[in-house]
Amino acid sequence: MHPTHSPVVISPKFSVCAALVAVTLWSIAPLLVELARDTAPLQLTALTLLAGALATLPLSRRAATQTCSLGWRLSVWLGIPLLIVGAVSSYFIGMRLAPAAEAALITYTWPVLFVLLSQWSRWGRLRWASVAGALIAFSGAALLLLPQALNGSFGGAVSGYGLALLAAFCWALYSWLGQAAPVSLTPLLPRLLLVACAITCAASLLLESSAPLPRSEALLAGIALGLGPYGIAMVAWDKALRFGQASLVGSLAYGVPILAALLLVLAGVSVFDWRLPTAALLVVVGCLKASR
């Protein structure tokens, strides 16, 4: 989920179509997570990452990581897999503890966090437009949580919202490392996903030893998550940015929160409320403002 830029524009139509494929697949992720709700979260994470590694095998090729410093090698081969595990597992657990639409929307604030992190690391300061965009985006999330805050009815949802925000921070940091790393992460993605899968399997054996194996429906949902949002979508997004205009392609990603919320409502997982589309729109506007 990090940008890969190319000065050559081969086919604008191809890049837009590839970006739309990625956006659509990312948008159905919350719905697939709901279908696998009964599966132990670390089991589901391991299954998803394994399927994602298999789906991205066509991207795999050697990269000269041995020429990098020891710090960067540790960041790539240990830091990146840990961030992937943190992002995916926090997202899955957060959507079980909190309402799915609200938790997904909080996670989709990660582009704003990525912009803020990139600006701070590059210039040592934040631009006002980026800060304003972040405030707009998080006001959308606050709009969803306001009724529960006023009624004192958060319950266990607080932990879910916190984990959704943790997933957003993990994706933002992953994207920043992908941008700052001296080598491209795309050719390494299958191996990075396999390392992340191994870490998750070890954690699952330690923490979920008594959990039953996934049922057929949950198993299919987990495989679909890996093949789609964490597999084909990653490949499509890489192609879209590589062969298209990054500014045009990148703007399409901000439609993910709206489309994801719409799919959850249509599937009957979430109840339609005027706050949901309003909050999604605020998140999109905030992301656009911050990235300008």
C-alpha atoms as a printed R data frame, in Angstrom:
    type eleno elety resid chain resno       x       y       z
1   ATOM     1    CA   MET     A     1   0.000   0.000   0.000
2   ATOM     2    CA   HIS     A     2   2.864   2.316  -0.699
3   ATOM     3    CA   PRO     A     3   3.274   4.492  -3.811
4   ATOM     4    CA   THR     A     4   5.579   3.455  -6.632
5   ATOM     5    CA   HIS     A     5   6.099   6.298  -9.059
6   ATOM     6    CA   SER     A     6   7.009   6.181 -12.730
7   ATOM     7    CA   PRO     A     7   7.478   9.151 -15.061
8   ATOM     8    CA   VAL     A     8   6.184   7.127 -18.006
9   ATOM     9    CA   VAL     A     9   2.436   7.114 -18.620
10  ATOM    10    CA   ILE     A    10   1.663   4.078 -20.790
11  ATOM    11    CA   SER     A    11  -2.114   3.970 -20.707
12  ATOM    12    CA   PRO     A    12  -4.302   6.239 -18.569
13  ATOM    13    CA   LYS     A    13  -7.304   3.961 -19.104
14  ATOM    14    CA   PHE     A    14  -5.339   0.908 -17.994
15  ATOM    15    CA   SER     A    15  -4.088   2.633 -14.853
16  ATOM    16    CA   VAL     A    16  -7.559   3.906 -13.919
17  ATOM    17    CA   CYS     A    17  -9.101   0.458 -14.445
18  ATOM    18    CA   ALA     A    18  -6.380  -1.171 -12.338
19  ATOM    19    CA   ALA     A    19  -6.924   1.399  -9.580
20  ATOM    20    CA   LEU     A    20 -10.681   0.793  -9.632
21  ATOM    21    CA   VAL     A    21 -10.052  -2.951  -9.245
22  ATOM    22    CA   ALA     A    22  -7.909  -2.283  -6.169
23  ATOM    23    CA   VAL     A    23 -10.422   0.180  -4.680
24  ATOM    24    CA   THR     A    24 -13.300  -2.261  -5.194
25  ATOM    25    CA   LEU     A    25 -11.416  -5.138  -3.573
26  ATOM    26    CA   TRP     A    26 -10.372  -2.989  -0.593
27  ATOM    27    CA   SER     A    27 -13.983  -1.895  -0.199
28  ATOM    28    CA   ILE     A    28 -15.290  -5.446   0.179
29  ATOM    29    CA   ALA     A    29 -12.740  -6.302   2.902
30  ATOM    30    CA   PRO     A    30 -15.032  -5.271   5.817
31  ATOM    31    CA   LEU     A    31 -17.833  -7.441   4.439
32  ATOM    32    CA   LEU     A    32 -15.535 -10.462   4.115
33  ATOM    33    CA   VAL     A    33 -14.285  -9.928   7.671
34  ATOM    34    CA   GLU     A    34 -17.893 -10.018   8.869
35  ATOM    35    CA   LEU     A    35 -18.444 -13.355   7.100
36  ATOM    36    CA   ALA     A    36 -15.492 -14.800   9.017
37  ATOM    37    CA   ARG     A    37 -16.475 -13.282  12.383
38  ATOM    38    CA   ASP     A    38 -16.636 -16.680  14.143
39  ATOM    39    CA   THR     A    39 -13.028 -17.537  13.272
40  ATOM    40    CA   ALA     A    40 -10.256 -16.832  15.779
41  ATOM    41    CA   PRO     A    41  -8.717 -13.527  14.622
42  ATOM    42    CA   LEU     A    42  -5.094 -14.686  14.485
43  ATOM    43    CA   GLN     A    43  -6.119 -17.811  12.575
44  ATOM    44    CA   LEU     A    44  -7.941 -15.602  10.096
45  ATOM    45    CA   THR     A    45  -4.942 -13.275   9.835
46  ATOM    46    CA   ALA     A    46  -2.566 -16.175   9.116
47  ATOM    47    CA   LEU     A    47  -4.913 -17.597   6.467
48  ATOM    48    CA   THR     A    48  -5.317 -14.179   4.842
49  ATOM    49    CA   LEU     A    49  -1.582 -13.500   4.718
50  ATOM    50    CA   LEU     A    50  -0.835 -16.942   3.287
51  ATOM    51    CA   ALA     A    51  -3.412 -16.454   0.527
52  ATOM    52    CA   GLY     A    52  -2.026 -12.960  -0.103
53  ATOM    53    CA   ALA     A    53   1.500 -14.326  -0.467
54  ATOM    54    CA   LEU     A    54   0.317 -16.866  -3.043
55  ATOM    55    CA   ALA     A    55  -1.650 -14.229  -4.943
56  ATOM    56    CA   THR     A    56   1.357 -11.886  -5.195
57  ATOM    57    CA   LEU     A    57   3.868 -14.535  -6.305
58  ATOM    58    CA   PRO     A    58   3.966 -13.091  -9.875
59  ATOM    59    CA   LEU     A    59   5.599  -9.959  -8.389
60  ATOM    60    CA   SER     A    60   8.349 -11.878  -6.633
61  ATOM    61    CA   ARG     A    61  11.929 -11.323  -7.763
62  ATOM    62    CA   ARG     A    62  15.300 -10.745  -6.190
63  ATOM    63    CA   ALA     A    63  16.024  -7.345  -4.684
64  ATOM    64    CA   ALA     A    64  19.424  -6.139  -3.569
65  ATOM    65    CA   THR     A    65  18.658  -5.859   0.146
66  ATOM    66    CA   GLN     A    66  22.170  -7.115   0.945
67  ATOM    67    CA   THR     A    67  23.518  -3.727  -0.170
68  ATOM    68    CA   CYS     A    68  21.379  -1.953   2.462
69  ATOM    69    CA   SER     A    69  22.565  -1.138   5.939
70  ATOM    70    CA   LEU     A    70  21.830  -3.538   8.777
71  ATOM    71    CA   GLY     A    71  19.211  -1.149  10.117
72  ATOM    72    CA   TRP     A    72  17.319  -1.115   6.845
73  ATOM    73    CA   ARG     A    73  17.544  -4.903   6.461
74  ATOM    74    CA   LEU     A    74  16.005  -5.314   9.908
75  ATOM    75    CA   SER     A    75  13.325  -2.734   9.035
76  ATOM    76    CA   VAL     A    76  12.431  -4.552   5.818
77  ATOM    77    CA   TRP     A    77  12.566  -8.184   6.927
78  ATOM    78    CA   LEU     A    78  11.306  -7.780  10.497
79  ATOM    79    CA   GLY     A    79   9.705  -4.346  10.849
80  ATOM    80    CA   ILE     A    80   7.523  -4.587   7.728
81  ATOM    81    CA   PRO     A    81   6.120  -8.077   8.565
82  ATOM    82    CA   LEU     A    82   5.384  -6.968  12.130
83  ATOM    83    CA   LEU     A    83   3.537  -3.906  10.806
84  ATOM    84    CA   ILE     A    84   1.544  -6.110   8.425
85  ATOM    85    CA   VAL     A    85   0.617  -8.451  11.278
86  ATOM    86    CA   GLY     A    86  -0.330  -5.489  13.461
87  ATOM    87    CA   ALA     A    87  -2.400  -3.829  10.753
88  ATOM    88    CA   VAL     A    88  -4.350  -6.906   9.649
89  ATOM    89    CA   SER     A    89  -4.916  -8.511  13.058
90  ATOM    90    CA   SER     A    90  -5.858  -5.194  14.737
91  ATOM    91    CA   TYR     A    91  -8.316  -4.528  11.924
92  ATOM    92    CA   PHE     A    92  -9.905  -7.966  12.260
93  ATOM    93    CA   ILE     A    93 -10.186  -7.799  16.067
94  ATOM    94    CA   GLY     A    94 -11.370  -4.184  16.040
95  ATOM    95    CA   MET     A    95 -14.254  -5.004  13.716
96  ATOM    96    CA   ARG     A    96 -15.447  -7.673  16.160
97  ATOM    97    CA   LEU     A    97 -15.369  -5.449  19.224
98  ATOM    98    CA   ALA     A    98 -16.907  -2.380  17.567
99  ATOM    99    CA   PRO     A    99 -19.554  -1.813  14.863
100 ATOM   100    CA   ALA     A   100 -18.066  -2.860  11.532
101 ATOM   101    CA   ALA     A   101 -18.733   0.325   9.553
102 ATOM   102    CA   GLU     A   102 -17.375   2.634  12.251
103 ATOM   103    CA   ALA     A   103 -14.252   0.531  12.832
104 ATOM   104    CA   ALA     A   104 -13.550   0.285   9.090
105 ATOM   105    CA   LEU     A   105 -13.958   4.038   8.666
106 ATOM   106    CA   ILE     A   106 -11.462   4.746  11.459
107 ATOM   107    CA   THR     A   107  -8.932   2.422   9.816
108 ATOM   108    CA   TYR     A   108  -9.360   4.226   6.490
109 ATOM   109    CA   THR     A   109  -7.964   7.418   8.022
110 ATOM   110    CA   TRP     A   110  -4.480   5.943   7.461
111 ATOM   111    CA   PRO     A   111  -3.731   8.079   4.336
112 ATOM   112    CA   VAL     A   112  -3.976  11.220   6.485
113 ATOM   113    CA   LEU     A   113  -1.578   9.758   9.047
114 ATOM   114    CA   PHE     A   114   0.780   8.762   6.218
115 ATOM   115    CA   VAL     A   115   0.809  12.330   4.845
116 ATOM   116    CA   LEU     A   116   1.546  13.774   8.294
117 ATOM   117    CA   LEU     A   117   4.320  11.250   8.934
118 ATOM   118    CA   SER     A   118   5.902  11.853   5.519
119 ATOM   119    CA   GLN     A   119   5.897  15.628   5.949
120 ATOM   120    CA   TRP     A   120   7.331  15.497   9.450
121 ATOM   121    CA   SER     A   121  10.124  13.089   8.444
122 ATOM   122    CA   ARG     A   122  11.021  15.123   5.341
123 ATOM   123    CA   TRP     A   123  10.806  18.723   6.564
124 ATOM   124    CA   GLY     A   124  10.594  18.435  10.341
125 ATOM   125    CA   ARG     A   125   7.289  20.305  10.360
126 ATOM   126    CA   LEU     A   126   3.666  19.919   9.314
127 ATOM   127    CA   ARG     A   127   1.870  22.055   6.762
128 ATOM   128    CA   TRP     A   128  -1.345  23.742   7.856
129 ATOM   129    CA   ALA     A   129  -3.303  22.141   4.991
130 ATOM   130    CA   SER     A   130  -2.310  18.687   6.198
131 ATOM   131    CA   VAL     A   131  -3.229  19.425   9.804
132 ATOM   132    CA   ALA     A   132  -6.586  20.848   8.655
133 ATOM   133    CA   GLY     A   133  -7.187  17.734   6.524
134 ATOM   134    CA   ALA     A   134  -6.439  15.489   9.494
135 ATOM   135    CA   LEU     A   135  -8.864  17.428  11.675
136 ATOM   136    CA   ILE     A   136 -11.589  17.143   9.022
137 ATOM   137    CA   ALA     A   137 -11.020  13.398   8.596
138 ATOM   138    CA   PHE     A   138 -11.038  12.659  12.318
139 ATOM   139    CA   SER     A   139 -14.098  14.846  12.812
140 ATOM   140    CA   GLY     A   140 -15.887  12.330  10.564
141 ATOM   141    CA   ALA     A   141 -14.860   9.498  12.890
142 ATOM   142    CA   ALA     A   142 -15.857  11.590  15.917
143 ATOM   143    CA   LEU     A   143 -19.285  12.183  14.392
144 ATOM   144    CA   LEU     A   144 -19.939   8.437  14.447
145 ATOM   145    CA   LEU     A   145 -18.775   8.055  18.039
146 ATOM   146    CA   LEU     A   146 -20.515  11.135  19.453
147 ATOM   147    CA   PRO     A   147 -23.916   9.500  20.261
148 ATOM   148    CA   GLN     A   148 -22.228   6.640  22.132
149 ATOM   149    CA   ALA     A   149 -20.003   9.099  23.997
150 ATOM   150    CA   LEU     A   150 -22.987  11.196  25.083
151 ATOM   151    CA   ASN     A   151 -24.958   8.137  26.225
152 ATOM   152    CA   GLY     A   152 -21.981   6.465  27.889
153 ATOM   153    CA   SER     A   153 -22.735   3.286  25.944
154 ATOM   154    CA   PHE     A   154 -19.306   2.521  24.501
155 ATOM   155    CA   GLY     A   155 -18.851  -0.729  26.403
156 ATOM   156    CA   GLY     A   156 -16.278  -2.974  24.771
157 ATOM   157    CA   ALA     A   157 -16.434  -0.915  21.582
158 ATOM   158    CA   VAL     A   158 -13.740   1.424  22.923
159 ATOM   159    CA   SER     A   159 -11.146  -1.329  22.523
160 ATOM   160    CA   GLY     A   160 -12.418  -2.001  18.998
161 ATOM   161    CA   TYR     A   161 -12.084   1.646  18.005
162 ATOM   162    CA   GLY     A   162  -8.609   1.756  19.533
163 ATOM   163    CA   LEU     A   163  -7.525  -1.315  17.570
164 ATOM   164    CA   ALA     A   164  -8.980   0.147  14.355
165 ATOM   165    CA   LEU     A   165  -6.889   3.274  14.960
166 ATOM   166    CA   LEU     A   166  -3.844   1.084  15.659
167 ATOM   167    CA   ALA     A   167  -4.400  -0.607  12.282
168 ATOM   168    CA   ALA     A   168  -4.460   2.839  10.653
169 ATOM   169    CA   PHE     A   169  -1.154   3.760  12.315
170 ATOM   170    CA   CYS     A   170   0.405   0.454  11.181
171 ATOM   171    CA   TRP     A   171  -0.647   1.018   7.547
172 ATOM   172    CA   ALA     A   172   0.618   4.604   7.656
173 ATOM   173    CA   LEU     A   173   3.996   3.518   9.035
174 ATOM   174    CA   TYR     A   174   4.158   0.631   6.539
175 ATOM   175    CA   SER     A   175   3.551   3.060   3.682
176 ATOM   176    CA   TRP     A   176   6.152   5.483   5.000
177 ATOM   177    CA   LEU     A   177   8.766   2.722   5.292
178 ATOM   178    CA   GLY     A   178   7.894   1.563   1.779
179 ATOM   179    CA   GLN     A   179   8.483   5.084   0.502
180 ATOM   180    CA   ALA     A   180  11.687   5.659   2.483
181 ATOM   181    CA   ALA     A   181  13.300   2.220   2.001
182 ATOM   182    CA   PRO     A   182  16.327   2.119  -0.325
183 ATOM   183    CA   VAL     A   183  14.750  -0.811  -2.222
184 ATOM   184    CA   SER     A   184  11.262  -1.354  -3.596
185 ATOM   185    CA   LEU     A   185   9.082  -3.537  -1.390
186 ATOM   186    CA   THR     A   186   6.874  -4.743  -4.246
187 ATOM   187    CA   PRO     A   187   9.192  -7.568  -5.438
188 ATOM   188    CA   LEU     A   188   9.640  -8.636  -1.812
189 ATOM   189    CA   LEU     A   189   5.931  -8.629  -0.977
190 ATOM   190    CA   PRO     A   190   5.286 -12.408  -1.248
191 ATOM   191    CA   ARG     A   191   8.206 -13.192   1.075
192 ATOM   192    CA   LEU     A   192   7.273 -10.404   3.479
193 ATOM   193    CA   LEU     A   193   3.731 -11.778   3.658
194 ATOM   194    CA   LEU     A   194   5.087 -15.276   4.319
195 ATOM   195    CA   VAL     A   195   7.246 -13.959   7.173
196 ATOM   196    CA   ALA     A   196   4.205 -12.141   8.569
197 ATOM   197    CA   CYS     A   197   2.164 -15.343   8.214
198 ATOM   198    CA   ALA     A   198   4.802 -17.325  10.158
199 ATOM   199    CA   ILE     A   199   4.773 -14.737  12.968
200 ATOM   200    CA   THR     A   200   0.981 -14.882  13.116
201 ATOM   201    CA   CYS     A   201   0.926 -18.697  13.150
202 ATOM   202    CA   ALA     A   202   3.308 -18.726  16.118
203 ATOM   203    CA   ALA     A   203   1.142 -16.174  17.950
204 ATOM   204    CA   SER     A   204  -2.006 -18.161  17.146
205 ATOM   205    CA   LEU     A   205  -0.526 -21.409  18.489
206 ATOM   206    CA   LEU     A   206   0.459 -19.587  21.653
207 ATOM   207    CA   LEU     A   207  -2.755 -17.599  22.231
208 ATOM   208    CA   GLU     A   208  -5.459 -19.552  20.377
209 ATOM   209    CA   SER     A   209  -4.468 -23.166  20.955
210 ATOM   210    CA   SER     A   210  -7.999 -24.085  22.042
211 ATOM   211    CA   ALA     A   211  -9.782 -22.245  19.224
212 ATOM   212    CA   PRO     A   212 -11.617 -24.458  16.687
213 ATOM   213    CA   LEU     A   213 -10.518 -24.530  13.076
214 ATOM   214    CA   PRO     A   214 -12.358 -22.184  10.666
215 ATOM   215    CA   ARG     A   215 -15.632 -23.415   9.207
216 ATOM   216    CA   SER     A   216 -16.061 -23.666   5.450
217 ATOM   217    CA   GLU     A   217 -17.699 -20.238   5.048
218 ATOM   218    CA   ALA     A   218 -15.068 -18.521   7.183
219 ATOM   219    CA   LEU     A   219 -12.320 -20.430   5.395
220 ATOM   220    CA   LEU     A   220 -13.541 -19.189   2.019
221 ATOM   221    CA   ALA     A   221 -13.852 -15.632   3.366
222 ATOM   222    CA   GLY     A   222 -10.282 -15.726   4.673
223 ATOM   223    CA   ILE     A   223  -8.942 -17.027   1.365
224 ATOM   224    CA   ALA     A   224 -10.931 -14.355  -0.473
225 ATOM   225    CA   LEU     A   225  -9.449 -11.675   1.813
226 ATOM   226    CA   GLY     A   226  -5.937 -12.816   0.983
227 ATOM   227    CA   LEU     A   227  -6.499 -13.248  -2.740
228 ATOM   228    CA   GLY     A   228  -8.443  -9.998  -3.132
229 ATOM   229    CA   PRO     A   229  -7.783  -7.069  -0.746
230 ATOM   230    CA   TYR     A   230  -4.323  -8.298   0.322
231 ATOM   231    CA   GLY     A   231  -3.305  -9.945  -2.952
232 ATOM   232    CA   ILE     A   232  -4.756  -8.945  -6.318
233 ATOM   233    CA   ALA     A   233  -5.516  -5.434  -5.042
234 ATOM   234    CA   MET     A   234  -1.846  -4.922  -4.118
235 ATOM   235    CA   VAL     A   235  -0.772  -6.027  -7.614
236 ATOM   236    CA   ALA     A   236  -3.419  -3.872  -9.320
237 ATOM   237    CA   TRP     A   237  -2.473  -0.832  -7.231
238 ATOM   238    CA   ASP     A   238   1.210  -1.301  -8.068
239 ATOM   239    CA   LYS     A   239   0.400  -1.446 -11.801
240 ATOM   240    CA   ALA     A   240  -1.916   1.568 -11.575
241 ATOM   241    CA   LEU     A   241   0.753   3.740  -9.970
242 ATOM   242    CA   ARG     A   242   3.547   2.394 -12.148
243 ATOM   243    CA   PHE     A   243   1.802   3.030 -15.488
244 ATOM   244    CA   GLY     A   244  -0.457   5.964 -14.651
245 ATOM   245    CA   GLN     A   245  -0.490   9.420 -13.152
246 ATOM   246    CA   ALA     A   246  -0.016   9.048  -9.402
247 ATOM   247    CA   SER     A   247  -2.127  12.117  -8.604
248 ATOM   248    CA   LEU     A   248  -5.128  10.824 -10.581
249 ATOM   249    CA   VAL     A   249  -4.798   7.229  -9.421
250 ATOM   250    CA   GLY     A   250  -4.191   8.190  -5.796
251 ATOM   251    CA   SER     A   251  -7.364  10.270  -5.643
252 ATOM   252    CA   LEU     A   252  -9.447   7.191  -6.483
253 ATOM   253    CA   ALA     A   253  -8.361   5.494  -3.233
254 ATOM   254    CA   TYR     A   254 -10.277   8.049  -1.196
255 ATOM   255    CA   GLY     A   255 -13.516   6.481  -2.410
256 ATOM   256    CA   VAL     A   256 -12.832   3.323  -0.390
257 ATOM   257    CA   PRO     A   257 -14.513   4.498   2.876
258 ATOM   258    CA   ILE     A   258 -17.718   5.516   1.076
259 ATOM   259    CA   LEU     A   259 -17.938   2.341  -1.005
260 ATOM   260    CA   ALA     A   260 -17.120   0.118   1.987
261 ATOM   261    CA   ALA     A   261 -19.823   1.758   4.113
262 ATOM   262    CA   LEU     A   262 -22.339   1.426   1.267
263 ATOM   263    CA   LEU     A   263 -21.614  -2.298   0.833
264 ATOM   264    CA   LEU     A   264 -22.021  -2.939   4.578
265 ATOM   265    CA   VAL     A   265 -25.402  -1.193   4.559
266 ATOM   266    CA   LEU     A   266 -26.587  -3.031   1.432
267 ATOM   267    CA   ALA     A   267 -25.533  -6.361   2.944
268 ATOM   268    CA   GLY     A   268 -27.505  -5.608   6.106
269 ATOM   269    CA   VAL     A   269 -24.422  -5.650   8.315
270 ATOM   270    CA   SER     A   270 -24.790  -1.964   9.231
271 ATOM   271    CA   VAL     A   271 -27.951   0.078   9.646
272 ATOM   272    CA   PHE     A   272 -28.245   3.164   7.469
273 ATOM   273    CA   ASP     A   273 -27.796   6.353   9.467
274 ATOM   274    CA   TRP     A   274 -27.221   9.853   8.134
275 ATOM   275    CA   ARG     A   275 -24.033  10.024  10.198
276 ATOM   276    CA   LEU     A   276 -22.421   7.162   8.258
277 ATOM   277    CA   PRO     A   277 -22.322   8.777   4.759
278 ATOM   278    CA   THR     A   278 -21.566  12.163   6.314
279 ATOM   279    CA   ALA     A   279 -18.627  10.749   8.255
280 ATOM   280    CA   ALA     A   280 -17.356   8.889   5.177
281 ATOM   281    CA   LEU     A   281 -17.530  12.105   3.151
282 ATOM   282    CA   LEU     A   282 -15.615  14.004   5.855
283 ATOM   283    CA   VAL     A   283 -12.890  11.339   5.842
284 ATOM   284    CA   VAL     A   284 -12.582  11.598   2.047
285 ATOM   285    CA   VAL     A   285 -12.487  15.403   2.112
286 ATOM   286    CA   GLY     A   286  -9.917  15.329   4.896
287 ATOM   287    CA   CYS     A   287  -7.679  12.916   2.978
288 ATOM   288    CA   LEU     A   288  -7.881  15.075  -0.154
289 ATOM   289    CA   LYS     A   289  -7.137  18.246   1.835
290 ATOM   290    CA   ALA     A   290  -4.166  16.690   3.608
291 ATOM   291    CA   SER     A   291  -2.610  15.300   0.427
292 ATOM   292    CA   ARG     A   292  -2.788  18.522  -1.595
